[in-house]
């Protein structure tokens, strides 16, 4: 493209498909034939993001210059008036990632080069060992070690609980949005707090100290309960304890910090830097989980990563199955560049999902590596996507034993 030449947006479309689970993909097309795609998937609220894009944001995109990524980000953030919610920031993220994809293609370079070039040979990832009980989970962890993972998250069924977070029937894939109306789980923090240290004792006993071990408490503890769990896990030297507490009250992490040196990770449900500014600037966490698809895109995640870098906080992007391969592809480029990289979650997608979203990132020996195609390296096979119509699915809800609504 000649300098100063515009790249006019002529069309934008939200593509909804469900190859095993629902995904929303925004495709932006320009007058010079360049197209880019961004992930707009918000598990359990997919159609709200589609409407935000189709009914409100796309009409303002048509005719704009696709090269003006920052001005368009500011336009849709400040111009929304109603700022920072998950639905709006997921829609904005999809636009942002699609525009970065176009810019990298126009420049003829992989996205990581456009961001600032390679900072590491590969992106260390963690997989999800899970099982109905300790024995099954320890076995599963062995499978991940055999696959070459250097880092493994362990989640297990808890004796006395019919269900809990992170235990899937199909071992390699985990899809929590399991029904057309929310399934109801029951929870007991007491049973959980007694059990988790036993799980990690068994894992260290079986595999020693060579691998990083992680655990996700999935928003279910109070600060003092999280402090108790963090302290009880110290002998097992976790890489991180994730989502120990819901983090609307960021200062509550001060209480956890006072009692334990177990590293803390939080942020996958955050939608902007404002959700984590205090957590980062007071060094209340060690890893920020906020990711590209739900945190306003690459443009905003760069701001979060740069703030985190000042306070010794590293990135630990969310990377569950319900974030599409488009997010994973963009994340691996970001992870390849970002100076304060920590780790990347890698919950594998099913073969039918990977078929709909051809990509050039590859897993080997515990790392993900990008390809060098221009852009973020992920495409969507629209014809194939059309074969998988949307099917409403909800995340479960959680209640305490006495029926009190709780956090899932
Ligand atoms: C989890 C997710 O991957 C994680 O750390 O917290 O599986 C989360 O439950 C889902 O993304 C919710 O849709
Ligand atoms: Mg999590």
XYZ file of C-alpha atoms and ligand atoms in Angstrom:
422
model
C 0.000 0.000 0.000
C 1.233 3.499 -0.778
C 1.927 5.687 2.269
C -1.081 7.813 3.130
C -3.425 5.590 1.146
C -6.586 4.612 3.078
C -7.804 1.046 3.556
C -11.556 1.520 3.598
C -13.791 -0.850 5.576
C -16.536 -1.951 3.205
C -18.163 -4.752 5.196
C -18.171 -6.396 8.626
C -20.028 -9.545 9.616
C -20.547 -11.484 12.867
C -20.303 -15.193 12.027
C -21.923 -17.471 14.630
C -21.147 -21.175 14.566
C -21.163 -24.096 16.967
C -18.615 -26.831 16.120
C -19.178 -28.542 19.455
C -19.598 -25.191 21.235
C -20.710 -21.678 20.260
C -18.231 -19.203 18.770
C -18.771 -15.689 17.417
C -16.257 -14.408 14.876
C -16.162 -10.881 13.446
C -14.892 -10.615 9.867
C -13.929 -7.156 8.544
C -13.431 -6.651 4.790
C -11.659 -3.711 3.090
C -11.807 -2.112 -0.366
C -8.403 -3.565 -1.252
C -9.548 -7.134 -0.620
C -7.733 -7.505 2.723
C -9.848 -9.118 5.457
C -9.237 -9.706 9.155
C -11.037 -11.695 11.847
C -11.491 -11.256 15.595
C -13.055 -13.468 18.281
C -16.277 -12.137 19.850
C -17.208 -15.165 21.957
C -18.592 -14.622 25.462
C -19.615 -17.978 26.914
C -23.335 -18.051 27.711
C -23.955 -14.510 26.368
C -22.882 -14.954 22.730
C -25.973 -13.408 21.110
C -25.686 -10.245 23.215
C -22.259 -9.601 21.664
C -23.627 -10.349 18.181
C -26.349 -7.736 18.704
C -23.853 -5.223 20.088
C -21.811 -5.647 16.924
C -24.622 -5.919 14.340
C -27.049 -3.381 15.800
C -24.638 -0.814 17.198
C -20.944 -1.008 16.274
C -20.747 -2.336 12.678
C -22.847 0.545 11.195
C -20.191 2.951 12.580
C -17.332 0.874 11.119
C -18.373 0.967 7.454
C -16.413 3.584 5.507
C -13.750 4.026 8.217
C -10.020 3.535 7.505
C -9.018 0.075 8.838
C -5.515 1.395 9.563
C -6.777 3.709 12.319
C -6.779 1.024 15.012
C -6.207 3.376 17.934
C -8.702 6.026 16.822
C -11.346 3.331 16.258
C -10.592 1.831 19.687
C -11.044 5.233 21.319
C -14.142 5.892 19.191
C -15.895 2.722 20.350
C -14.694 3.034 23.952
C -15.299 6.728 24.649
C -18.099 6.951 22.101
C -20.099 4.167 23.757
C -20.703 6.377 26.805
C -21.599 3.158 28.676
C -18.100 1.822 29.187
C -16.226 -1.250 30.419
C -18.850 -3.995 30.469
C -17.945 -7.498 29.280
C -20.331 -7.434 26.310
C -19.122 -4.081 24.966
C -15.459 -4.828 25.587
C -15.727 -8.254 23.905
C -17.324 -6.623 20.857
C -14.613 -3.943 20.853
C -11.928 -6.628 21.223
C -13.205 -8.426 18.131
C -12.952 -5.226 16.074
C -9.482 -4.500 17.456
C -8.082 -7.973 16.714
C -9.575 -8.032 13.202
C -7.922 -4.641 12.489
C -4.541 -5.803 13.821
C -4.900 -8.900 11.614
C -5.514 -6.635 8.585
C -2.629 -4.302 9.464
C -0.186 -7.204 9.813
C -1.375 -8.655 6.488
C -1.009 -5.225 4.827
C 2.536 -5.044 6.237
C 3.209 -8.617 5.081
C 4.347 -9.733 8.549
C 3.223 -12.022 11.386
C 1.493 -10.099 14.180
C 4.295 -10.658 16.718
C 6.700 -8.805 14.403
C 4.321 -5.839 14.205
C 4.068 -5.755 18.019
C 7.827 -5.582 18.441
C 9.337 -8.882 17.387
C 10.149 -12.178 19.063
C 11.120 -12.079 22.765
C 11.222 -15.892 23.273
C 11.599 -19.088 21.291
C 8.272 -20.511 22.392
C 5.316 -19.823 24.660
C 5.155 -22.089 27.714
C 1.611 -23.409 28.184
C -0.264 -25.332 30.844
C -2.720 -28.142 30.295
C -5.642 -29.314 32.385
C -5.302 -32.601 34.217
C -8.567 -33.461 35.875
C -10.325 -36.484 37.314
C -13.153 -37.691 39.505
C -10.734 -38.249 42.406
C -7.078 -37.927 43.384
C -5.987 -41.193 41.756
C -7.605 -40.320 38.418
C -6.246 -36.776 38.471
C -2.717 -37.968 39.288
C -2.975 -40.396 36.359
C -4.177 -37.631 34.044
C -1.279 -35.413 35.112
C 1.016 -38.230 33.998
C -0.639 -38.132 30.575
C 0.092 -34.414 30.255
C 3.697 -34.984 31.329
C 3.978 -37.697 28.660
C 2.619 -35.182 26.103
C 5.520 -32.897 27.044
C 3.781 -30.276 29.201
C 6.058 -28.406 31.595
C 3.067 -26.985 33.504
C -0.138 -28.711 34.549
C -3.284 -27.407 36.185
C -4.923 -30.002 38.433
C -8.621 -30.045 39.262
C -10.344 -32.994 40.918
C -13.735 -34.100 42.102
C -14.146 -33.392 45.821
C -15.383 -36.202 48.099
C -18.962 -35.467 49.138
C -19.654 -33.086 46.216
C -21.613 -34.277 43.143
C -19.800 -31.772 40.920
C -17.160 -29.103 41.024
C -15.359 -26.780 38.598
C -12.922 -28.133 36.042
C -13.697 -31.856 36.031
C -14.782 -32.998 32.583
C -16.095 -36.264 31.293
C -13.982 -35.930 28.163
C -10.474 -35.574 29.534
C -8.698 -33.552 26.882
C -11.573 -31.127 26.262
C -13.552 -29.190 28.869
C -16.828 -27.477 28.002
C -18.632 -26.079 31.047
C -21.584 -24.606 29.094
C -23.423 -27.871 29.256
C -27.166 -27.251 28.858
C -29.907 -25.145 27.250
C -30.725 -23.757 30.698
C -28.222 -23.412 33.571
C -27.561 -26.651 35.418
C -27.433 -26.205 39.187
C -24.365 -27.375 41.108
C -23.983 -27.589 44.890
C -20.842 -26.445 46.687
C -19.109 -26.877 50.036
C -16.049 -24.759 50.766
C -15.303 -26.783 53.903
C -15.018 -30.058 51.997
C -12.938 -28.342 49.297
C -10.433 -26.707 51.676
C -9.704 -30.010 53.425
C -9.289 -31.850 50.122
C -7.121 -29.676 47.846
C -3.828 -29.977 49.806
C -4.237 -33.768 49.650
C -4.436 -33.559 45.848
C -1.205 -31.595 45.538
C 0.572 -33.721 48.130
C -0.231 -36.747 45.955
C 0.946 -34.976 42.781
C 4.276 -33.934 44.290
C 4.692 -37.398 45.827
C 4.188 -39.004 42.400
C 6.043 -36.565 40.120
C 8.426 -34.603 42.336
C 9.268 -30.949 41.752
C 10.130 -30.954 38.065
C 6.793 -29.618 36.746
C 4.854 -26.458 37.452
C 1.542 -27.181 39.172
C -1.405 -24.791 39.056
C -4.904 -24.736 40.560
C -8.063 -22.734 39.899
C -10.286 -22.026 42.925
C -12.739 -20.461 40.469
C -13.989 -17.496 42.550
C -15.243 -19.633 45.426
C -13.419 -18.488 48.545
C -13.481 -15.547 50.916
C -10.147 -13.776 51.395
C -9.388 -15.545 54.673
C -10.365 -18.936 53.184
C -8.049 -18.163 50.259
C -5.309 -17.247 52.738
C -5.847 -20.581 54.481
C -5.699 -22.512 51.197
C -2.652 -20.604 49.968
C -0.843 -21.331 53.232
C -1.788 -25.030 53.163
C -0.472 -25.319 49.577
C 2.919 -23.707 50.294
C 4.711 -27.055 50.817
C 3.717 -28.012 47.236
C 5.128 -24.868 45.617
C 2.331 -24.034 43.159
C 3.065 -21.907 40.106
C -0.183 -20.111 40.951
C -3.509 -20.294 42.785
C -6.089 -18.799 40.420
C -9.297 -16.887 41.040
C -9.087 -17.560 44.774
C -11.614 -14.788 45.403
C -14.017 -12.874 43.142
C -12.121 -9.679 42.569
C -14.712 -6.921 42.392
C -13.166 -5.758 45.681
C -9.530 -5.610 44.550
C -8.257 -4.609 48.014
C -9.469 -7.946 49.433
C -6.321 -9.520 47.981
C -4.312 -7.587 50.612
C -5.639 -10.022 53.188
C -4.541 -13.067 51.195
C -1.105 -11.542 50.618
C -0.615 -11.039 54.354
C -0.849 -14.774 55.000
C 0.675 -16.688 52.116
C 3.485 -16.677 49.561
C 1.585 -18.933 47.149
C 1.563 -16.929 43.873
C -1.840 -15.520 42.912
C -3.453 -15.196 39.473
C -6.731 -13.475 38.655
C -8.520 -11.649 35.874
C -10.080 -13.890 33.247
C -13.465 -12.235 33.840
C -12.038 -8.696 33.797
C -12.945 -6.398 30.912
C -10.481 -3.530 31.297
C -7.396 -2.162 33.063
C -9.701 -0.552 35.609
C -10.661 -4.009 36.914
C -7.044 -4.787 37.812
C -5.224 -1.487 38.344
C -5.157 -1.740 42.156
C -4.321 -5.469 42.087
C -1.301 -4.655 39.910
C -0.085 -1.383 41.440
C -0.282 -2.798 44.988
C 1.408 -6.018 43.794
C -1.503 -8.038 45.194
C -1.179 -10.591 42.382
C 1.652 -12.255 40.462
C -0.110 -13.010 37.150
C -2.834 -11.131 35.307
C -5.210 -13.463 33.433
C -7.207 -10.873 31.494
C -7.135 -11.877 27.865
C -7.475 -10.367 24.427
C -11.055 -11.445 23.619
C -12.655 -10.145 26.849
C -10.253 -7.327 27.721
C -10.716 -4.924 24.827
C -8.351 -6.561 22.326
C -4.627 -6.288 21.616
C -4.582 -2.495 21.949
C -5.906 -2.621 25.515
C -4.020 -5.722 26.613
C -0.784 -3.961 25.658
C -1.681 -1.251 28.192
C -2.433 -3.829 30.882
C 0.797 -5.739 30.163
C 2.895 -2.543 30.295
C 1.342 -1.494 33.634
C 1.886 -5.020 34.985
C 5.530 -4.953 33.896
C 6.221 -1.964 36.180
C 4.996 -3.984 39.202
C 6.640 -7.378 38.574
C 3.318 -8.854 37.433
C 3.441 -11.257 34.486
C 0.854 -12.246 31.902
C -1.036 -15.538 32.224
C -3.686 -15.332 29.521
C -6.951 -17.207 29.928
C -7.100 -19.827 27.172
C -10.134 -22.052 27.777
C -11.982 -23.995 25.074
C -14.683 -21.321 24.990
C -12.164 -18.788 23.673
C -11.895 -19.490 19.955
C -8.718 -20.446 18.083
C -8.727 -16.834 16.858
C -8.060 -15.675 20.418
C -5.480 -18.411 20.967
C -3.714 -17.497 17.737
C -3.613 -13.783 18.581
C -2.572 -14.624 22.160
C 0.415 -16.715 21.053
C 1.634 -13.820 18.904
C 1.189 -11.436 21.859
C 2.895 -13.950 24.200
C 5.781 -14.292 21.729
C 6.412 -10.528 21.971
C 5.381 -9.334 25.462
C 8.402 -8.778 27.744
C 6.674 -9.808 31.009
C 5.267 -13.093 29.749
C 4.313 -15.630 32.437
C 2.412 -18.555 30.954
C -0.395 -19.299 28.474
C -3.400 -21.471 29.254
C -3.907 -24.078 26.534
C -7.194 -25.954 26.816
C -7.283 -27.768 23.499
C -10.068 -27.258 20.962
C -11.843 -30.216 19.448
C -10.848 -31.425 15.948
C -14.167 -30.087 14.544
C -13.366 -26.633 15.985
C -9.838 -26.707 14.603
C -11.279 -27.638 11.195
C -13.516 -24.550 11.187
C -10.592 -22.356 12.297
C -7.448 -23.378 10.365
C -4.394 -21.955 12.145
C -0.600 -22.090 12.118
C 0.239 -22.208 15.852
C 1.647 -25.572 16.935
C 2.214 -27.376 20.240
C 5.444 -29.252 20.955
C 7.380 -30.133 24.076
C 5.227 -27.992 26.369
C 5.314 -24.854 24.175
C 3.080 -23.221 21.587
C 4.802 -21.565 18.644
C 3.289 -19.295 16.005
C 3.804 -19.640 12.281
C 5.143 -16.735 10.216
C 2.135 -16.092 7.989
C 1.121 -12.413 7.766
C -1.505 -11.602 10.406
C -2.398 -13.694 13.478
C -2.371 -16.845 11.406
C -5.965 -17.977 12.026
C -8.706 -18.138 9.378
C -12.378 -19.195 9.423
C -13.824 -21.679 6.945
C -17.183 -19.934 6.534
C -18.722 -22.745 4.495
C -17.878 -25.316 7.146
C -18.904 -22.929 9.946
C -22.333 -22.759 8.325
C -22.790 -26.451 8.990
C -22.753 -25.854 12.767
C -25.724 -23.654 13.744
C -25.831 -21.821 17.079
C -27.231 -23.815 19.990
C -28.028 -21.848 23.135
C -25.925 -23.094 26.050
C -25.446 -21.750 29.563
C -22.688 -21.998 32.116
C -23.876 -23.744 35.297
C -24.931 -21.868 38.427
C -23.755 -22.790 41.908
C -25.564 -22.951 45.225
C -24.387 -23.775 48.746
C -25.777 -26.864 50.458
C -28.624 -24.803 51.948
C -29.579 -23.413 48.517
C -27.913 -20.011 48.879
C -26.823 -18.705 45.445
C -23.041 -18.740 45.180
C -20.268 -18.295 42.570
C -19.803 -20.908 39.901
C -11.577 -21.438 33.677
C -12.481 -21.434 32.489
O -9.882 -21.902 32.122
C -10.132 -21.428 33.238
O -9.289 -20.954 34.007
O -11.800 -20.484 34.631
O -12.661 -22.758 32.116
C -13.835 -20.792 32.695
O -14.574 -21.572 33.623
C -14.568 -20.733 31.376
O -13.791 -20.008 30.462
C -15.941 -20.088 31.526
O -16.580 -20.018 30.281
Mg -10.037 -19.859 35.590
